[in-house]
Amino acid sequence: MDSFFEEGSLVAVLTTQPLDRTLDYKAPAGGCFEGAYVEVPLGPRKIMGVVWGPGRGDFDIAKVRSVIRVLDVTPMQAELREFLQRAGDYTLTPMPAMLRLATRAPGLSEAPSLRKIYRLGDVEPDRMTDPRRRVLEVLREIGGLAYTLGELAEAAGVTSSVIKGLAKQGAVREEEAPRDVAFARLDPERGGKTLTADQEAAAQVLREAIASGRYGTTLLKGVTGSGKTEVYLEAVAACLRKGRQALVLLPEIALTAEFLTRVEARFGARPAEWHSGVTMTERRRVWKQVSQGGAQLVVGARSALFLPFRDLGLTIVDEEHDTSYKQEEGALYNARDMAVLRASICAGQVVLASATPSLESWANADAGKYRRLDLVSRFGASVMPEMGAIDMRGQELPSNRWVSPALAAQVRARLEKGEQAMLFINRRGYAPVTICRACGHQIGCPHCDARMVEHRFLQRLVCHQCGETIPKPSECPECHAEDKLAAVGPGVERLAEEAAELFPEARLAVLSSDLFASARALKDEIETIASGGADIIIGTQLVAKGHNFPHLTLVGVIDSDLGLQGSDLRAAERTFQLMRQVAGRAGRAEKPGTALMQTFQPEHPVIRAILSGDEEDFWKAEAEERRAAGMPPYGRLAGIILSSTEAQEAFDLGNAMARQDGPLRRVGAQVYGPAPAPIARVRGRHRVRLLVKAPKGAALQPALTAWAAQFRLKGELRMAIDIDPQNFF
Ligand code: ADP
Ligand code: ZN
C-alpha cells in the first residue's frame, strides 16, 4: 500500500531535472500519496515531479519549500516506480531520465481540457441549402451521437462555417466535452479465426499462462505466415477477458496500419496507438486513458513500455529479434528485456514472437527460463520457399552490374506468369562510395569518419552517421578535376536503375525508408504492392519486416555476403535472421515461392545453414562459439564510449580507466581497449571505446558505477555506458 504523507511532512520528489538526487519538499494542504504527480518550486520555476517516498531530511528544514499542488492525474503506481528504478539500475540510467521516459506526453499538469462537439438540434434552420441538408443528414444517421467540428465538416463535405451557422440557430447543438475520452471497448468474444490444431495448442498454453495471473515469458517461434499473430491475439483476448490490459510492441511504424486493421476485425474496435506518428493531443489521451483503464490495448513502439498501465497483464514483443527494440540514444535500453523485467514486477505474461529469435531468447528458452512454443508449418496451402544459392564466381557480370544472368532469368519467368519478384539489397542510397577517377580521393563526411553515400533521388551525398548532406559536387574537392567523380558499389537506387534497364516492361516499386516523406506515403505504397500494383519490388531492410505480399513468388538477395564481413559479434546471427526474413516474403499465399541468394561464399557456414533450413543446428553452433568465448548470452558485456572534441582527451581518459580497473577486477570483469571506435568520429566528436567483459553471474552494474565514479569528466568529455551492447559502433 502506498504511504500517505500528512500536510507539512517531508516528501522526496523525483523530477526530470538532471540532478543526481530527489529533492525534499513539505507535503501540501490535504497531504499527498506516494506516487502522486505534483508541481513543486525549483528556484524561480515550477516543475513537475513524482512523490518518490519520505523526504531525506538532509536539507535545512527552514529552507524546505512546500509542494505547490497535487496534479489531477492518476498517481504513479508502486509497480511502475519499481520498474523505473530497476530499469534505471540495470541500464545505469539516471532516474530523472527514467522519469522522462514515463512522462512523454504533453500537458499532464494542465487541467483536463474540453473540446466542442456537435449533435442534432431540435430547431429547423431558417433556410435550407444543400450543404446544410448534408450536415443534418449526417447527424441524423448517427442517432444521438456527436462529432467534433473537423469530423462533421469532413463527413458532410462542408466548411466549418456551415456548421457554425446551423449551431447559431440551434439546428445543431454545440456542447463541451472532455478531450481525453476513453477508447472504444474491445470485445474479446467476437471470435477470431478457427485455429489449426497446432495454433490452438499454442493458444491454449498462452490462455492458461494468462489465467495463472503470474509472471512468465514465452518464446513463440514460428515461420513467417504460420499464424503467430492469430495465436497471440488469442492471448490478448484472454487477457482482456480477465479485465487486464495488453500491450503489443511492433518494431516498425509501417507495420501498425495492417495490425490495427486486424485488431479491429478481431475485437470490433481500434486500440490505442503510441509511436512517433501520434499527435501530441492523442499522446496525452493515450497516457491518461492507459492510467485510468480506459485503454485496454495499446499498440506501439518500444517507448510504450513506459506508459502508466493500471494493470498490465500481457506484453507481446513482435519480431523480438529486431534491433530497433534497442534504444541507441539517451537511455540505452532494450525494450525486449525491459518488457520481461516489467512483467516480472506486475505479474504479467510476455510473448516474444519471431521466426528467427535472437540468440539471447533462444538460449533462455534452451535453459528453461522461457517457455517455448513452435509453429512449424505455414498456414493453409502456402509453404516455405525453396532456397538456393547463386554462386557468383561462375556468373559473367559487366562491372557496375549486380543482377546475375541466372537471377535475371528467374525474374523474367515470374514476370511472364504475372507474379511478383523482389530484389533485396541492404544498402540505402545510390552508391556507397564516390571516388575521383583522377586522384583516387573518396568523398567523406566533414564531421564523421564515414564515407558520404550518394542518393541520386535526392541529388545529394548523405552521411548515414550524422545525416549531413551536401549537393553532389561536379569537381573533385581534392584535385579539382571536372566530371571525374564516379559512383562505386551498389545501393538500392542503383539497383532500381539496373532493373529498369533489364526489365523495361516491368512496373518497379522501390522501398527504402528514406524515399518516403511520411509513414502514410509508405503505407500507401505497401498497400499498392500488396494488391498487385507492381511487378518488381526493390527494397532494403524495410521489406524484410513482416509485410504480406501475396503475389510475391521470388526473392533475389543481391549481396548475401554483406553482413558476414563485419567484425561484429552478431554478424552471423544478423545475416541469418535477415536472410530468413527476406526469404519469408516469398510464397506467402497459395503460390510456392523461391528465394535465391547471390553469394561469393556458398560454403560459408551461415549461408549453408540458411539454405539447409536447419535452424536449430545454426543456433546450436552459434551458441557453442559464444559459450566458448564467454560472450553473451553466456557472459556479459558493457560498452563504454568516451567522446570529445579533442581525440587526445578521450584517449587519456580511456587509458586511465583501463589502468584503474580495480572495481571491475574484484567481480572478475576485464577491460579491453581503449581503441578508436569503429566509427571514430561522429558529429565532430572523436570517439574512443572500451569493452568490459564479465562472467555471467557477476554484479556488473555496481562495479561499473564504482569504476566510473573514480573519474571526473572535464570540459567536453562525455561518457556513455551501454549495457548489453547490440552494436559496436
Ligand atoms: P505470422 O504472424 O506468423 O507471420 P499470421 O498470423 O500473420 O502469421 O498469419 C499469416 C496469414 O494467414 C494471415 O493472413 C492470417 O490471417 C492467416 N491465417 C493464419 N492462421 C489462420 C487460421 N487459422 N485461419 C484463417 N487464416 C489464418
Ligand atoms: Zn557525418
Coordinates of N, CA and C in Angstrom, one line a residue, residues 148-247:
T148 N -16.9 15.9 -33.7 CA -16.1 17.2 -33.5 C -16.3 18.0 -34.8
L149 N -16.0 19.3 -34.7 CA -16.2 20.2 -35.8 C -15.5 19.6 -37.1
G150 N -14.2 19.2 -36.9 CA -13.5 18.7 -38.1 C -14.1 17.5 -38.7
E151 N -14.5 16.5 -37.8 CA -15.1 15.3 -38.3 C -16.4 15.5 -39.0
L152 N -17.2 16.4 -38.4 CA -18.5 16.6 -39.0 C -18.4 17.3 -40.4
A153 N -17.4 18.3 -40.5 CA -17.2 19.0 -41.7 C -16.8 18.0 -42.8
E154 N -15.9 17.1 -42.4 CA -15.4 16.1 -43.4 C -16.5 15.2 -43.8
A155 N -17.2 14.7 -42.8 CA -18.3 13.7 -43.1 C -19.3 14.3 -44.0
A156 N -19.7 15.6 -43.9 CA -20.7 16.2 -44.7 C -20.2 16.9 -45.9
G157 N -18.9 17.0 -46.0 CA -18.2 17.7 -47.1 C -18.6 19.1 -47.2
V158 N -18.6 19.8 -46.0 CA -18.9 21.2 -46.0 C -17.8 22.0 -45.2
T159 N -17.8 23.3 -45.3 CA -16.8 24.0 -44.5 C -17.3 24.2 -43.1
S160 N -16.4 24.5 -42.1 CA -16.9 24.6 -40.7 C -17.9 25.7 -40.5
S161 N -17.8 26.7 -41.4 CA -18.7 27.9 -41.2 C -20.2 27.5 -41.4
V162 N -20.4 26.5 -42.3 CA -21.8 26.0 -42.4 C -22.3 25.4 -41.1
I163 N -21.5 24.7 -40.4 CA -21.9 24.1 -39.1 C -22.1 25.1 -38.1
K164 N -21.2 26.1 -38.0 CA -21.3 27.2 -37.0 C -22.6 27.9 -37.3
G165 N -22.9 28.2 -38.6 CA -24.2 28.9 -38.9 C -25.4 28.1 -38.4
L166 N -25.4 26.8 -38.5 CA -26.5 26.0 -38.1 C -26.6 26.0 -36.5
A167 N -25.4 26.0 -35.9 CA -25.3 26.0 -34.4 C -25.9 27.3 -33.9
K168 N -25.7 28.4 -34.5 CA -26.2 29.7 -34.1 C -27.7 29.7 -34.0
Q169 N -28.3 28.9 -34.9 CA -29.8 28.9 -35.0 C -30.4 27.8 -34.1
G170 N -29.5 26.9 -33.6 CA -30.0 25.8 -32.7 C -30.4 24.6 -33.5
A171 N -30.1 24.6 -34.8 CA -30.4 23.4 -35.7 C -29.4 22.3 -35.4
V172 N -28.2 22.8 -34.9 CA -27.2 21.9 -34.5 C -26.8 22.3 -33.1
R173 N -26.6 21.4 -32.2 CA -26.3 21.7 -30.8 C -24.8 21.6 -30.6
E174 N -24.2 22.7 -30.0 CA -22.8 22.7 -29.7 C -22.6 22.5 -28.2
E175 N -21.8 21.5 -27.8 CA -21.6 21.2 -26.4 C -20.1 21.1 -26.1
E176 N -19.8 21.2 -24.9 CA -18.4 21.0 -24.4 C -18.3 19.6 -23.9
A177 N -17.2 18.9 -24.3 CA -17.0 17.5 -23.8 C -15.5 17.4 -23.5
P178 N -15.2 16.5 -22.5 CA -13.7 16.3 -22.2 C -13.0 15.8 -23.4
R179 N -11.8 16.2 -23.6 CA -11.0 15.8 -24.8 C -10.4 14.4 -24.6
D180 N -9.9 14.1 -23.5 CA -9.2 12.8 -23.3 C -10.2 11.7 -23.0
V181 N -11.0 11.4 -24.0 CA -12.0 10.4 -23.8 C -11.5 8.9 -23.9
A182 N -12.2 8.0 -23.3 CA -11.8 6.6 -23.3 C -11.9 6.0 -24.7
F183 N -11.1 5.0 -24.9 CA -11.2 4.3 -26.2 C -12.4 3.4 -26.2
A184 N -12.8 3.1 -27.5 CA -14.0 2.2 -27.6 C -13.6 0.8 -27.0
R185 N -14.6 0.2 -26.4 CA -14.4 -1.1 -25.8 C -14.0 -2.2 -26.8
L186 N -13.1 -3.0 -26.5 CA -12.8 -4.1 -27.4 C -13.5 -5.3 -26.9
D187 N -14.0 -6.1 -27.8 CA -14.9 -7.2 -27.4 C -14.1 -8.6 -27.7
P188 N -13.6 -9.2 -26.7 CA -12.8 -10.4 -26.9 C -13.7 -11.6 -27.3
E189 N -15.0 -11.4 -27.2 CA -15.9 -12.6 -27.6 C -16.3 -12.6 -29.0
R190 N -15.9 -11.6 -29.8 CA -16.3 -11.6 -31.2 C -15.8 -12.8 -31.9
G191 N -14.8 -13.4 -31.4 CA -14.3 -14.7 -32.0 C -13.3 -14.4 -33.2
G192 N -12.3 -15.1 -33.2 CA -11.3 -15.0 -34.2 C -11.4 -16.0 -35.3
K193 N -10.4 -16.3 -36.0 CA -10.4 -17.3 -37.0 C -10.4 -18.7 -36.3
T194 N -10.8 -19.7 -37.0 CA -10.8 -21.1 -36.5 C -9.3 -21.5 -36.6
L195 N -8.7 -21.8 -35.4 CA -7.3 -22.1 -35.4 C -7.0 -23.5 -35.9
T196 N -5.9 -23.7 -36.4 CA -5.4 -25.1 -36.8 C -5.0 -25.8 -35.5
A197 N -4.9 -27.1 -35.5 CA -4.6 -27.9 -34.3 C -3.3 -27.3 -33.6
D198 N -2.3 -27.1 -34.4 CA -1.0 -26.5 -33.8 C -1.2 -25.2 -33.2
Q199 N -1.9 -24.3 -33.9 CA -2.2 -23.0 -33.4 C -3.0 -23.0 -32.1
E200 N -4.0 -23.9 -32.1 CA -4.9 -24.0 -31.0 C -4.1 -24.5 -29.7
A201 N -3.2 -25.4 -30.0 CA -2.4 -25.9 -28.8 C -1.6 -24.8 -28.3
A202 N -1.0 -24.0 -29.1 CA -0.1 -22.9 -28.6 C -1.0 -21.9 -27.9
A203 N -2.2 -21.5 -28.5 CA -3.0 -20.5 -27.9 C -3.5 -21.0 -26.5
Q204 N -3.8 -22.3 -26.4 CA -4.3 -22.8 -25.1 C -3.2 -22.7 -24.0
V205 N -2.0 -22.9 -24.4 CA -0.9 -22.8 -23.4 C -0.8 -21.3 -22.9
L206 N -1.0 -20.4 -23.9 CA -0.9 -19.0 -23.5 C -2.1 -18.6 -22.7
R207 N -3.3 -19.1 -23.0 CA -4.5 -18.8 -22.3 C -4.3 -19.2 -20.8
E208 N -3.8 -20.4 -20.6 CA -3.6 -20.9 -19.3 C -2.5 -20.1 -18.5
A209 N -1.5 -19.7 -19.3 CA -0.5 -18.8 -18.6 C -1.1 -17.5 -18.1
I210 N -2.0 -17.0 -18.9 CA -2.7 -15.7 -18.5 C -3.6 -16.0 -17.3
A211 N -4.3 -17.1 -17.4 CA -5.2 -17.4 -16.3 C -4.5 -17.6 -15.0
S212 N -3.2 -18.0 -15.0 CA -2.4 -18.2 -13.8 C -2.3 -16.9 -13.0
G213 N -2.3 -15.7 -13.7 CA -2.1 -14.5 -13.0 C -0.7 -14.3 -12.5
R214 N 0.2 -15.1 -13.0 CA 1.6 -14.9 -12.6 C 2.5 -14.5 -13.7
Y215 N 3.7 -14.2 -13.4 CA 4.7 -13.8 -14.4 C 5.2 -15.0 -15.2
G216 N 5.4 -14.8 -16.5 CA 6.0 -15.9 -17.3 C 6.4 -15.3 -18.7
T217 N 7.4 -15.8 -19.3 CA 7.8 -15.4 -20.7 C 7.7 -16.6 -21.6
T218 N 7.2 -16.4 -22.8 CA 7.1 -17.4 -23.8 C 7.7 -17.0 -25.1
L219 N 8.6 -17.8 -25.6 CA 9.1 -17.6 -26.9 C 8.2 -18.3 -27.9
L220 N 7.5 -17.5 -28.8 CA 6.6 -18.1 -29.8 C 7.4 -18.0 -31.1
K221 N 7.9 -19.2 -31.5 CA 8.7 -19.2 -32.7 C 7.9 -19.9 -33.8
G222 N 7.8 -19.3 -34.9 CA 7.1 -19.9 -36.0 C 7.5 -19.2 -37.3
V223 N 7.6 -20.0 -38.3 CA 8.0 -19.4 -39.6 C 7.0 -18.3 -40.0
T224 N 7.4 -17.4 -40.8 CA 6.6 -16.3 -41.3 C 5.3 -16.9 -41.9
G225 N 4.2 -16.4 -41.5 CA 2.9 -16.9 -42.1 C 2.4 -18.1 -41.4
S226 N 3.0 -18.5 -40.3 CA 2.5 -19.7 -39.6 C 1.3 -19.3 -38.7
G227 N 1.0 -18.1 -38.5 CA -0.1 -17.7 -37.7 C 0.2 -17.2 -36.3
K228 N 1.4 -16.8 -36.1 CA 1.8 -16.3 -34.7 C 0.9 -15.2 -34.3
T229 N 0.6 -14.3 -35.2 CA -0.3 -13.1 -34.9 C -1.6 -13.6 -34.4
E230 N -2.2 -14.6 -35.2 CA -3.5 -15.1 -34.8 C -3.4 -15.7 -33.4
V231 N -2.3 -16.4 -33.1 CA -2.2 -17.1 -31.8 C -2.0 -16.0 -30.7
Y232 N -1.2 -15.0 -30.9 CA -1.1 -14.1 -29.8 C -2.3 -13.2 -29.6
L233 N -3.1 -13.0 -30.7 CA -4.3 -12.3 -30.5 C -5.3 -13.1 -29.5
E234 N -5.2 -14.4 -29.5 CA -5.9 -15.2 -28.6 C -5.5 -14.9 -27.2
A235 N -4.2 -14.8 -27.0 CA -3.7 -14.4 -25.7 C -4.2 -13.0 -25.3
V236 N -4.2 -12.1 -26.2 CA -4.7 -10.8 -25.9 C -6.2 -10.9 -25.5
A237 N -7.0 -11.7 -26.2 CA -8.4 -11.9 -25.8 C -8.5 -12.4 -24.4
A238 N -7.7 -13.4 -24.1 CA -7.7 -14.0 -22.7 C -7.4 -12.9 -21.7
C239 N -6.5 -12.1 -22.0 CA -6.1 -11.0 -21.1 C -7.2 -10.0 -20.9
L240 N -7.8 -9.6 -22.0 CA -8.9 -8.6 -21.9 C -10.1 -9.2 -21.1
R241 N -10.4 -10.5 -21.3 CA -11.5 -11.2 -20.6 C -11.2 -11.1 -19.1
K242 N -9.9 -11.2 -18.7 CA -9.6 -11.1 -17.3 C -9.7 -9.6 -16.7
G243 N -9.9 -8.7 -17.7 CA -10.0 -7.3 -17.2 C -8.7 -6.6 -17.1
R244 N -7.6 -7.3 -17.6 CA -6.3 -6.7 -17.6 C -5.9 -6.0 -18.9
Q245 N -4.9 -5.2 -18.9 CA -4.5 -4.5 -20.1 C -3.5 -5.3 -20.9
A246 N -3.4 -5.0 -22.2 CA -2.4 -5.7 -23.0 C -1.6 -4.7 -23.9
L247 N -0.4 -5.0 -24.2 CA 0.5 -4.1 -25.0 C 1.1 -4.9 -26.1

